[in-house]
Amino acid sequence: MTDATAAAITDIRFKGKSEGLTGTCVLLVPQGGALSERGKQLDSASGGYVSKAMQASGYKGARKAVLELLTPPGTELDRLLLVGCGEGAATETAMHWTEIGGVIGGTLTARKVKSATVIGELAGGAFDPAAAADIGYGLLLRRYTFTKYKTGRTAVEETPSDDKPGNGEPTRLDVTVETRSHRDADTAFAPRRALATGIMMARDLVNEPANALGPVEFAERARALTAVGVEVEVFDAGQLEAMKMHALLAVAQGSVRPARLVVMQWNGAGNARTKPIAFVGKGVVFDTGGISMKPAKGMEDMKGDMAGAACVTGLMHALAARKAKVNAVGIIGIVENMPSGNAMRPGDIIGSMAGRTIEVLNTDAEGRLVLADALHYVQERFKPKAIVDLATLTGAIMVALGKEHAGLFSNNDRLAGWLREAGEATGERVWRMPMDPAYDRELDSKNADIKNIGGAYAGAITAAHFLKRFVGDVPWAHLDIAGVAMASNRSEINESWASGFGIRLLDRLVVEHYEG
Ligand code: BES
Ligand code: MN
Ligand code: ZN
């Protein structure tokens, strides 16, 4: 069984103007409904059918609105899809065209179209290559589904029907996007394809159930990044013991499946001595809560408690595959949090690589234990320029921010500002939360150096302060992605349970501030 990612079933090509349009075509219509040259040609060839249909349905090209015209007379077309594209060309952002690509991908998929041409023309002329590439990018992301376990053999025998989407294999789709320069569009599409592949890799990891993806299996998927030139090291439980990663190992000790720590390095800066930017991810393949066990309702979602680690893995893939001119290191701590006769207990006092002792008052506050060791390790070994960690760390961040923003915590205003801007540009938005010694004091422990939970309130903030105690002076940001990485709001570019959140955001951060 292989992962049926969109990449395998979607072919995107770019070309100049097509002669003789046939099959399914997409016509981009700017706000207000003015038709482009070829829109007008189709309209007159069809005896005004296009404009009459627009009029009859009140269609004026509102952003993302779709109007489907079947077999327009006087043309060779089976179907003409009008897609509202806002202001049109130059004034629109990359995010806009990416979303339009998503709308097109969703529309074609819902109609089970197998091949289509996007007429690359706006009122202002031929279509910009970067915008064409963004359309391809969004289309690819929207096409992602996780169907590898759907065999089509459902319990009740259903009458096969061509009108219903099948249960098994998703359908193939070939899309040609016309553009002013197909060469430039190909060049622009390459890094976007690299990102899309990384994002889909992360979505696959998060969607995968925990029985199939334990720490060992996750580490093997990360090891596969060697194929794109990432240096990958996998540390097993014995090695982690020797490294004194007692906090990470304490979480893993209740599970029969042993912990792993994976270090991924991409050295694209051209100078191996350039200090790297570091990404650290929480990789709890399943979080039962341990002895402080979670209630049954919704616990299945905890298969996604490794979304931070999945993001780091997908990001490292993307950076390497697009040959980013940056030195980056990705570190993921991978464990399973289970109750058992060997599990850590509330009240246990454990060690950590930093030498600090931790009083564990709730075994469900496990992500911070994993990150404490990973954060200490990355600083000691790599002396990074900056660290960004990602974790599905607290339910409290969802209480605070819902599913619209990830929680951002940082000891550095400049880094926080950069992340905020990258979030606005990519749509992966972050909202900065306060940090303050008053919150930090809640972590003081009677019996050890620190305890792993704060008081009843501000749970996301005290969690961030726990991490901060394991971070030195290095610029650091923590992203609490519990509300945005899984079971998140579906969007034009994601229909899947797992969003792959963070890869577009952090790639953008690298492009803007750490590359070249
Ligand atoms: N993995 C959870 C946080 C979480 C909850 C992520 C819901 C996604 C959806 C984390 O390990 C956890 O259990 N946090 C506790 C911390 C508490 C015990 C201090 C929480 O948020 O309740
Ligand atoms: Mn937990
Ligand atoms: Zn957790």
Coordinates of C-alpha atoms and ligand atoms in Angstrom, one line a residue:
M1 CA 0.0 0.0 0.0
T2 CA 1.4 3.3 -0.9
D3 CA 0.4 6.8 0.1
A4 CA -1.9 8.2 -2.5
T5 CA -0.6 11.7 -2.3
A6 CA -1.8 14.3 -4.7
A7 CA 1.6 14.5 -6.3
A8 CA 1.2 11.0 -7.7
I9 CA -2.2 11.6 -9.2
T10 CA -1.9 15.2 -10.4
D11 CA 0.1 16.3 -13.3
I12 CA 0.6 20.1 -13.7
R13 CA 2.1 21.6 -16.9
F14 CA 2.6 25.1 -18.2
K15 CA 2.4 26.2 -21.7
G16 CA 1.8 29.2 -23.9
K17 CA -1.5 30.0 -25.5
S18 CA -3.4 26.9 -26.6
E19 CA -4.9 26.8 -30.1
G20 CA -8.4 25.4 -30.3
L21 CA -9.8 24.9 -26.8
T22 CA -11.4 21.5 -26.1
G23 CA -12.6 19.5 -23.1
T24 CA -12.8 21.4 -19.8
C25 CA -11.4 24.9 -19.6
V26 CA -11.2 27.3 -16.7
L27 CA -11.7 31.0 -17.5
L28 CA -10.5 33.5 -14.8
V29 CA -13.0 36.3 -14.4
P30 CA -12.0 39.4 -12.5
Q31 CA -14.2 41.2 -10.0
G32 CA -17.0 42.9 -11.9
G33 CA -17.2 40.2 -14.6
A34 CA -15.2 41.8 -17.4
L35 CA -14.3 39.0 -19.9
S36 CA -10.8 38.6 -21.2
E37 CA -10.1 38.5 -25.0
R38 CA -10.6 34.8 -25.2
G39 CA -13.5 35.0 -22.9
K40 CA -15.1 37.4 -25.3
Q41 CA -14.2 35.1 -28.2
L42 CA -15.9 32.2 -26.5
D43 CA -18.9 34.4 -25.7
S44 CA -19.3 35.5 -29.4
A45 CA -18.7 31.9 -30.7
S46 CA -21.5 30.7 -28.5
G47 CA -23.8 33.4 -29.6
G48 CA -23.6 35.3 -26.3
Y49 CA -24.2 32.2 -24.2
V50 CA -21.4 33.0 -21.7
S51 CA -22.5 36.5 -20.9
K52 CA -26.2 35.5 -20.9
A53 CA -25.5 32.7 -18.4
M54 CA -23.5 35.2 -16.2
Q55 CA -26.3 37.6 -16.3
A56 CA -29.0 35.0 -15.6
S57 CA -27.2 33.7 -12.5
G58 CA -26.0 37.1 -11.4
Y59 CA -22.4 36.0 -11.7
K60 CA -19.9 38.9 -11.5
G61 CA -16.6 37.1 -10.8
A62 CA -16.7 37.5 -7.1
R63 CA -13.5 36.2 -5.6
K64 CA -13.5 32.3 -5.6
A65 CA -17.0 32.1 -7.0
V66 CA -17.5 29.4 -9.7
L67 CA -20.0 29.3 -12.5
E68 CA -20.1 26.1 -14.5
L69 CA -21.3 26.2 -18.1
L70 CA -21.8 22.8 -19.8
T71 CA -21.2 22.3 -23.5
P72 CA -21.3 26.0 -24.6
P73 CA -22.7 26.0 -28.1
G74 CA -20.4 26.9 -31.0
T75 CA -17.3 25.7 -29.2
E76 CA -15.5 22.4 -28.8
L77 CA -15.8 22.6 -25.0
D78 CA -17.5 20.0 -22.7
R79 CA -17.4 22.5 -19.9
L80 CA -16.3 26.0 -19.2
L81 CA -15.7 26.9 -15.6
L82 CA -15.7 30.6 -14.7
V83 CA -13.6 31.2 -11.6
G84 CA -13.7 34.6 -9.9
C85 CA -10.2 35.9 -9.4
G86 CA -10.7 39.2 -7.5
E87 CA -8.7 42.2 -8.8
G88 CA -6.8 40.1 -11.2
A89 CA -3.1 40.0 -12.1
A90 CA -0.5 42.4 -10.7
T91 CA -2.2 43.6 -7.6
E92 CA -2.9 40.2 -6.2
T93 CA -0.7 38.3 -3.8
A94 CA 0.9 34.8 -4.1
M95 CA -1.5 33.6 -1.5
H96 CA -4.4 34.8 -3.6
W97 CA -3.3 32.8 -6.7
T98 CA -2.5 29.8 -4.5
E99 CA -6.1 29.9 -3.1
I100 CA -7.4 30.3 -6.7
G101 CA -5.5 27.1 -7.6
G102 CA -7.1 25.4 -4.6
V103 CA -10.6 26.5 -5.8
I104 CA -9.8 25.2 -9.3
G105 CA -8.5 21.9 -7.9
G106 CA -11.5 21.4 -5.7
T107 CA -13.9 22.2 -8.5
L108 CA -12.3 19.9 -11.0
T109 CA -12.0 17.1 -8.5
A110 CA -15.6 17.4 -7.4
R111 CA -16.7 17.0 -11.0
K112 CA -14.3 14.2 -11.6
V113 CA -12.7 16.0 -14.5
K114 CA -9.6 14.2 -15.8
S115 CA -7.9 16.9 -17.7
A116 CA -8.3 20.6 -18.0
T117 CA -6.8 23.8 -19.3
V118 CA -6.6 27.0 -17.3
I119 CA -6.9 29.8 -19.9
G120 CA -4.0 32.0 -18.9
E121 CA -5.3 35.4 -19.6
L122 CA -6.8 38.2 -17.7
A123 CA -8.3 41.5 -18.9
G124 CA -4.8 42.9 -18.7
G125 CA -3.1 40.3 -21.0
A126 CA -1.2 37.0 -20.8
F127 CA -0.8 35.3 -17.5
D128 CA 2.2 36.0 -15.2
P129 CA 4.4 32.9 -14.7
A130 CA 4.7 33.3 -10.9
A131 CA 0.9 33.5 -10.6
A132 CA 0.6 30.4 -12.9
A133 CA 3.0 28.5 -10.7
D134 CA 1.0 29.6 -7.6
I135 CA -2.1 28.2 -9.2
G136 CA -0.4 24.9 -9.8
Y137 CA 0.9 24.9 -6.2
G138 CA -2.5 25.6 -4.6
L139 CA -4.1 23.0 -6.9
L140 CA -1.7 20.4 -5.9
L141 CA -2.2 21.1 -2.1
R142 CA -6.0 21.0 -2.5
R143 CA -5.8 17.6 -4.3
Y144 CA -4.2 15.9 -1.3
T145 CA -6.3 13.2 0.3
F146 CA -5.5 10.4 2.8
T147 CA -7.2 7.4 1.3
K148 CA -4.6 4.6 1.6
Y149 CA -6.7 2.6 4.0
K150 CA -9.9 3.0 2.0
T151 CA -10.2 -0.2 0.0
G152 CA -13.7 0.4 -1.3
R153 CA -14.8 -2.9 0.4
T154 CA -17.3 -1.3 2.7
A155 CA -19.5 -3.6 4.9
V156 CA -22.7 -2.9 3.0
E157 CA -22.5 -3.8 -0.7
E158 CA -23.3 -0.7 -2.6
T159 CA -24.5 -0.4 -6.1
P160 CA -21.6 1.0 -8.1
S161 CA -22.5 4.4 -9.4
D162 CA -20.6 6.7 -11.5
D163 CA -22.3 9.7 -9.9
K164 CA -20.7 9.0 -6.6
P165 CA -17.1 9.5 -5.6
G166 CA -15.5 6.1 -5.2
N167 CA -14.1 4.9 -1.9
G168 CA -10.8 3.7 -3.2
E169 CA -8.4 5.3 -5.5
P170 CA -8.7 9.0 -6.1
T171 CA -8.9 10.0 -9.7
R172 CA -6.1 11.3 -11.9
L173 CA -6.1 14.9 -13.0
D174 CA -3.9 16.6 -15.7
V175 CA -4.0 20.3 -15.7
T176 CA -2.3 22.7 -18.1
V177 CA -1.9 26.3 -17.0
E178 CA -1.3 28.8 -19.8
T179 CA 1.2 31.5 -19.1
R180 CA 3.3 34.2 -20.8
S181 CA 6.4 32.0 -20.4
H182 CA 6.2 28.3 -19.7
R183 CA 9.9 28.3 -19.0
D184 CA 9.6 30.9 -16.3
A185 CA 6.6 29.1 -14.9
D186 CA 8.5 25.8 -14.7
T187 CA 11.3 27.6 -12.9
A188 CA 8.9 29.2 -10.5
F189 CA 7.0 26.0 -9.9
A190 CA 10.0 23.9 -8.9
P191 CA 10.4 25.3 -5.3
R192 CA 6.7 25.3 -4.9
R193 CA 6.5 21.7 -5.8
A194 CA 9.3 21.0 -3.3
L195 CA 7.2 22.7 -0.6
A196 CA 4.0 20.9 -1.6
T197 CA 5.8 17.6 -1.3
G198 CA 7.0 18.5 2.1
I199 CA 3.6 19.6 3.2
M200 CA 2.0 16.4 1.9
M201 CA 4.7 14.4 3.7
A202 CA 3.8 16.1 6.9
R203 CA 0.0 15.6 6.3
D204 CA 0.7 11.9 5.7
L205 CA 2.6 11.6 9.0
V206 CA -0.1 13.3 11.0
N207 CA -3.0 11.4 9.3
E208 CA -1.3 8.1 9.8
P209 CA -2.8 6.1 12.7
A210 CA -0.5 5.4 15.7
N211 CA -0.5 1.7 15.2
A212 CA 1.1 2.2 11.9
L213 CA 3.4 5.0 12.9
G214 CA 5.4 4.4 16.1
P215 CA 8.6 6.2 16.9
V216 CA 10.7 3.7 14.9
E217 CA 8.5 4.0 11.8
F218 CA 8.5 7.8 12.1
A219 CA 12.3 7.8 12.3
E220 CA 12.5 5.7 9.2
R221 CA 10.4 8.1 7.3
A222 CA 12.7 10.9 8.4
R223 CA 15.7 8.8 7.4
A224 CA 14.3 8.8 3.8
L225 CA 15.2 12.5 3.6
T226 CA 18.8 11.4 2.7
A227 CA 17.4 11.0 -0.8
V228 CA 17.1 14.8 -1.2
G229 CA 20.5 15.4 0.5
V230 CA 19.6 15.8 4.1
E231 CA 22.1 14.3 6.6
V232 CA 20.0 12.2 8.9
E233 CA 21.0 10.7 12.3
V234 CA 18.7 8.5 14.3
F235 CA 19.5 8.0 18.0
D236 CA 17.9 5.0 19.7
A237 CA 16.9 4.7 23.3
G238 CA 20.3 3.4 24.5
Q239 CA 22.0 6.4 22.9
L240 CA 19.5 8.8 24.4
E241 CA 20.2 7.2 27.8
A242 CA 23.9 7.8 27.3
M243 CA 23.1 11.4 26.3
K244 CA 21.2 11.8 29.6
M245 CA 17.9 12.7 27.9
H246 CA 16.0 11.5 31.0
A247 CA 13.0 13.8 30.5
L248 CA 12.3 12.5 27.0
L249 CA 12.9 9.0 28.1
A250 CA 10.6 9.3 31.1
V251 CA 7.7 10.0 28.7
A252 CA 8.6 7.0 26.5
Q253 CA 9.0 4.5 29.4
G254 CA 5.4 3.6 29.7
S255 CA 5.3 2.4 26.1
V256 CA 6.6 -0.9 24.6
R257 CA 7.7 1.1 21.6
P258 CA 11.2 2.7 22.2
A259 CA 11.9 6.4 21.8
R260 CA 13.9 7.9 18.9
L261 CA 15.5 11.3 18.4
V262 CA 16.2 12.3 14.8
V263 CA 18.7 15.0 13.8
M264 CA 18.3 16.3 10.2
Q265 CA 20.8 18.7 8.7
W266 CA 20.6 20.6 5.5
N267 CA 23.8 22.6 4.7
G268 CA 22.9 24.7 1.7
A269 CA 24.6 27.9 2.8
G270 CA 27.7 27.1 1.0
N271 CA 29.8 27.5 4.2
A272 CA 29.5 24.6 6.6
R273 CA 30.6 27.0 9.5
T274 CA 27.6 29.3 9.1
K275 CA 25.5 28.9 12.2
P276 CA 22.2 27.1 11.4
I277 CA 18.7 28.0 12.1
A278 CA 17.2 25.2 14.2
F279 CA 13.7 23.7 14.1
V280 CA 12.6 21.5 16.9
G281 CA 9.4 19.4 16.9
K282 CA 7.3 17.5 19.5
G283 CA 6.7 14.0 18.2
V284 CA 4.3 12.2 20.5
V285 CA 3.0 9.5 18.2
F286 CA 0.1 9.0 20.5
D287 CA -0.8 10.8 23.7
T288 CA -3.1 8.9 26.0
G289 CA -2.1 11.2 28.8
G290 CA -0.2 8.4 30.5
I291 CA -1.3 7.6 34.1
S292 CA -3.0 11.1 34.2
M293 CA -5.1 9.6 31.4
K294 CA -7.2 11.6 29.0
P295 CA -11.0 11.0 28.7
A296 CA -12.1 8.6 25.9
K297 CA -14.0 11.2 23.9
G298 CA -11.8 12.5 21.1
M299 CA -8.7 10.7 22.3
E300 CA -8.2 9.3 18.8
D301 CA -7.1 12.8 17.8
M302 CA -4.0 12.3 19.8
K303 CA -2.5 10.3 16.9
G304 CA -1.7 13.8 15.6
D305 CA 0.3 14.8 18.7
M306 CA 3.4 14.5 16.5
A307 CA 2.4 17.3 14.2
G308 CA 5.3 19.5 15.3
A309 CA 7.8 16.8 14.4
A310 CA 5.9 16.2 11.1
C311 CA 6.2 19.9 10.3
V312 CA 9.9 19.9 11.0
T313 CA 10.4 16.8 8.8
G314 CA 8.4 18.2 5.9
L315 CA 10.2 21.5 6.2
M316 CA 13.6 19.9 6.1
H317 CA 12.5 18.0 3.0
A318 CA 11.2 21.2 1.4
L319 CA 14.4 23.2 2.1
A320 CA 16.6 20.4 0.7
A321 CA 14.4 19.7 -2.3
R322 CA 14.4 23.4 -3.3
K323 CA 18.1 23.7 -2.4
A324 CA 17.6 26.5 0.0
K325 CA 20.8 28.6 0.6
V326 CA 20.6 28.1 4.3
N327 CA 22.1 25.9 7.0
A328 CA 19.2 24.4 8.8
V329 CA 18.9 21.7 11.5
G330 CA 15.7 19.9 12.4
I331 CA 15.4 17.9 15.6
I332 CA 12.5 15.8 16.5
G333 CA 11.9 13.8 19.7
I334 CA 9.6 10.9 19.0
V335 CA 7.9 9.0 21.8
E336 CA 4.6 7.4 22.8
N337 CA 2.9 8.5 26.0
M338 CA 1.2 5.3 27.4
P339 CA 0.0 4.2 30.8
S340 CA 1.6 0.9 32.0
G341 CA 3.2 -0.8 34.9
N342 CA 6.4 0.9 33.8
A343 CA 4.9 4.4 33.2
M344 CA 6.0 7.5 35.0
R345 CA 3.7 8.5 37.8
P346 CA 2.5 11.9 39.1
G347 CA 4.9 12.9 41.8
D348 CA 7.9 11.3 40.1
I349 CA 11.0 13.4 40.0
I350 CA 13.0 12.9 36.8
G351 CA 16.3 14.3 35.4
S352 CA 17.0 16.1 32.2
M353 CA 19.9 16.6 29.8
A354 CA 20.2 20.1 31.1
G355 CA 20.8 18.7 34.6
R356 CA 17.6 20.2 36.0
T357 CA 15.3 18.0 38.0
I358 CA 11.6 18.0 37.1
E359 CA 8.7 17.1 39.3
V360 CA 6.1 15.5 37.1
L361 CA 2.7 16.4 38.6
N362 CA 0.7 15.5 35.5
T363 CA 1.9 12.9 33.1
D364 CA -0.3 14.4 30.4
A365 CA 2.0 17.5 30.3
E366 CA 4.5 15.3 28.4
G367 CA 5.3 17.3 25.3
R368 CA 7.3 19.9 27.3
L369 CA 9.4 17.0 28.8
V370 CA 10.3 15.8 25.3
L371 CA 11.1 19.4 24.1
A372 CA 13.2 20.2 27.2
D373 CA 15.8 17.7 26.2
A374 CA 15.6 18.4 22.5
L375 CA 16.0 22.1 23.0
H376 CA 18.9 21.7 25.3
Y377 CA 20.6 19.3 22.9
V378 CA 20.2 21.6 19.8
Q379 CA 21.8 24.5 21.6
E380 CA 24.7 22.5 23.1
R381 CA 25.6 20.8 19.8
F382 CA 24.8 23.4 17.1
K383 CA 24.9 26.8 18.7
P384 CA 22.1 27.9 16.4
K385 CA 21.3 31.5 15.3
A386 CA 17.8 31.0 16.3
I387 CA 15.4 28.2 17.3
V388 CA 11.8 27.7 16.4
D389 CA 10.0 24.9 18.1
L390 CA 6.6 23.6 17.1
A391 CA 4.3 21.5 19.3
T392 CA 0.7 20.5 19.7
L393 CA 1.4 21.5 23.3
T394 CA -1.8 22.5 25.1
G395 CA -5.5 22.4 24.8
A396 CA -5.4 25.8 26.5
I397 CA -4.1 27.5 23.3
M398 CA -7.3 26.5 21.6
V399 CA -9.3 28.1 24.4
A400 CA -7.3 31.3 23.8
L401 CA -7.1 31.5 20.0
G402 CA -9.4 28.8 18.6
K403 CA -8.3 27.5 15.2
E404 CA -7.5 30.9 13.5
H405 CA -4.0 31.4 14.9
A406 CA -1.2 29.3 16.3
G407 CA 0.1 30.6 19.6
L408 CA 3.5 32.4 19.3
F409 CA 5.8 32.8 22.3
S410 CA 9.2 34.3 22.0
N411 CA 12.1 35.8 23.9
N412 CA 12.9 38.0 20.9
D413 CA 10.8 40.8 19.4
R414 CA 12.5 40.7 16.0
L415 CA 12.0 37.0 15.5
A416 CA 8.4 37.3 16.7
G417 CA 7.8 40.1 14.3
W418 CA 9.2 38.1 11.4
L419 CA 7.0 35.2 12.2
R420 CA 4.0 37.4 12.4
E421 CA 4.7 38.8 9.0
A422 CA 5.4 35.4 7.5
G423 CA 2.1 34.2 8.9
E424 CA 0.2 37.1 7.3
A425 CA 1.9 36.4 3.9
T426 CA 1.2 32.7 3.9
G427 CA -2.1 32.5 5.7
E428 CA -0.5 30.4 8.4
R429 CA -1.2 33.0 11.0
V430 CA 0.3 33.3 14.5
W431 CA -0.7 35.4 17.4
R432 CA 1.9 36.5 20.0
M433 CA 1.1 35.6 23.6
P434 CA 2.6 37.2 26.7
M435 CA 5.5 35.9 28.7
D436 CA 6.3 37.2 32.1
P437 CA 8.2 36.2 35.3
A438 CA 4.9 36.1 37.1
Y439 CA 3.8 33.1 35.0
D440 CA 7.2 31.6 35.3
R441 CA 7.0 31.5 39.1
E442 CA 4.1 29.1 38.8
L443 CA 6.5 26.4 37.8
D444 CA 8.6 26.6 40.9
S445 CA 8.5 23.2 42.6
K446 CA 8.6 22.2 46.3
N447 CA 10.6 19.1 45.7
A448 CA 12.6 19.7 42.5
D449 CA 14.0 22.4 40.3
I450 CA 10.8 22.8 38.3
K451 CA 7.4 21.2 38.1
N452 CA 5.8 20.3 34.8
I453 CA 2.5 22.1 35.2
G454 CA 1.4 25.6 36.4
G455 CA -1.9 26.6 38.0
A456 CA -5.4 26.3 36.7
Y457 CA -5.2 29.2 34.2
A458 CA -3.0 30.4 31.4
G459 CA -2.0 26.8 30.6
A460 CA -0.5 27.6 27.2
I461 CA 1.7 30.4 28.7
T462 CA 3.0 28.3 31.6
A463 CA 3.8 25.6 29.1
A464 CA 5.8 28.0 27.1
H465 CA 7.6 29.2 30.3
F466 CA 8.5 25.6 31.0
L467 CA 10.3 25.4 27.6
K468 CA 11.9 28.8 28.2
R469 CA 13.7 27.4 31.2
F470 CA 15.5 25.1 28.9
V471 CA 16.4 27.8 26.4
G472 CA 19.4 30.1 27.0
D473 CA 20.0 33.6 25.4
V474 CA 19.5 32.4 21.8
P475 CA 16.6 34.0 19.9
W476 CA 13.8 31.5 20.3
A477 CA 10.2 31.1 19.3
H478 CA 7.7 28.5 20.3
L479 CA 4.6 27.8 18.2
D480 CA 1.7 26.0 20.0
I481 CA 0.0 24.5 17.0
A482 CA -2.6 22.3 18.8
G483 CA -5.5 24.2 17.2
V484 CA -4.2 24.6 13.7
A485 CA -2.3 21.4 12.8
M486 CA -5.1 18.9 13.0
A487 CA -8.9 18.8 12.9
S488 CA -8.3 22.4 11.9
N489 CA -10.4 24.6 9.7
R490 CA -10.5 23.2 6.1
S491 CA -9.4 25.7 3.5
E492 CA -9.1 26.2 -0.2
I493 CA -5.7 24.5 -0.1
N494 CA -6.5 21.8 2.5
E495 CA -9.4 19.3 2.8
S496 CA -7.5 16.9 5.0
W497 CA -7.7 16.4 8.8
A498 CA -4.0 17.2 8.9
S499 CA -3.1 20.6 7.6
G500 CA 0.7 20.4 7.5
F501 CA 0.7 23.8 9.3
G502 CA 4.0 25.5 9.7
I503 CA 5.9 24.5 6.6
R504 CA 4.7 27.4 4.5
L505 CA 5.2 29.8 7.4
L506 CA 8.8 28.7 8.3
D507 CA 9.9 28.4 4.7
R508 CA 8.8 32.0 4.2
L509 CA 10.8 32.9 7.4
V510 CA 13.9 31.3 5.9
V511 CA 13.4 32.9 2.5
E512 CA 13.0 36.4 4.0
H513 CA 15.6 36.3 6.8
Y514 CA 18.0 33.4 6.8
E515 CA 18.7 32.7 3.2
G516 CA 21.5 33.9 0.9
Ligands
BES1 N1 -1.1 16.9 23.4 C1 -1.8 17.6 24.4 C2 -2.4 18.9 24.0 C3 -3.5 18.9 23.0 C4 -4.8 18.8 23.4 C5 -3.2 18.9 21.6 C6 -5.8 18.7 22.5 C7 -4.2 18.9 20.7 C8 -5.5 18.8 21.1 C9 -0.8 17.8 25.6 O1 0.2 16.9 25.7 C10 -1.6 17.9 26.8 O2 -2.2 16.9 27.2 N2 -1.6 19.0 27.4 C11 -2.4 19.2 28.6 C12 -1.5 20.0 29.6 C13 -2.0 20.0 31.0 C14 -2.0 18.6 31.6 C15 -1.2 20.9 31.9 C16 -3.6 20.0 28.3 O3 -3.6 20.9 27.5 O4 -4.7 19.7 28.9
MN2 MN -0.5 15.3 26.9
ZN3 ZN 0.6 15.8 24.1

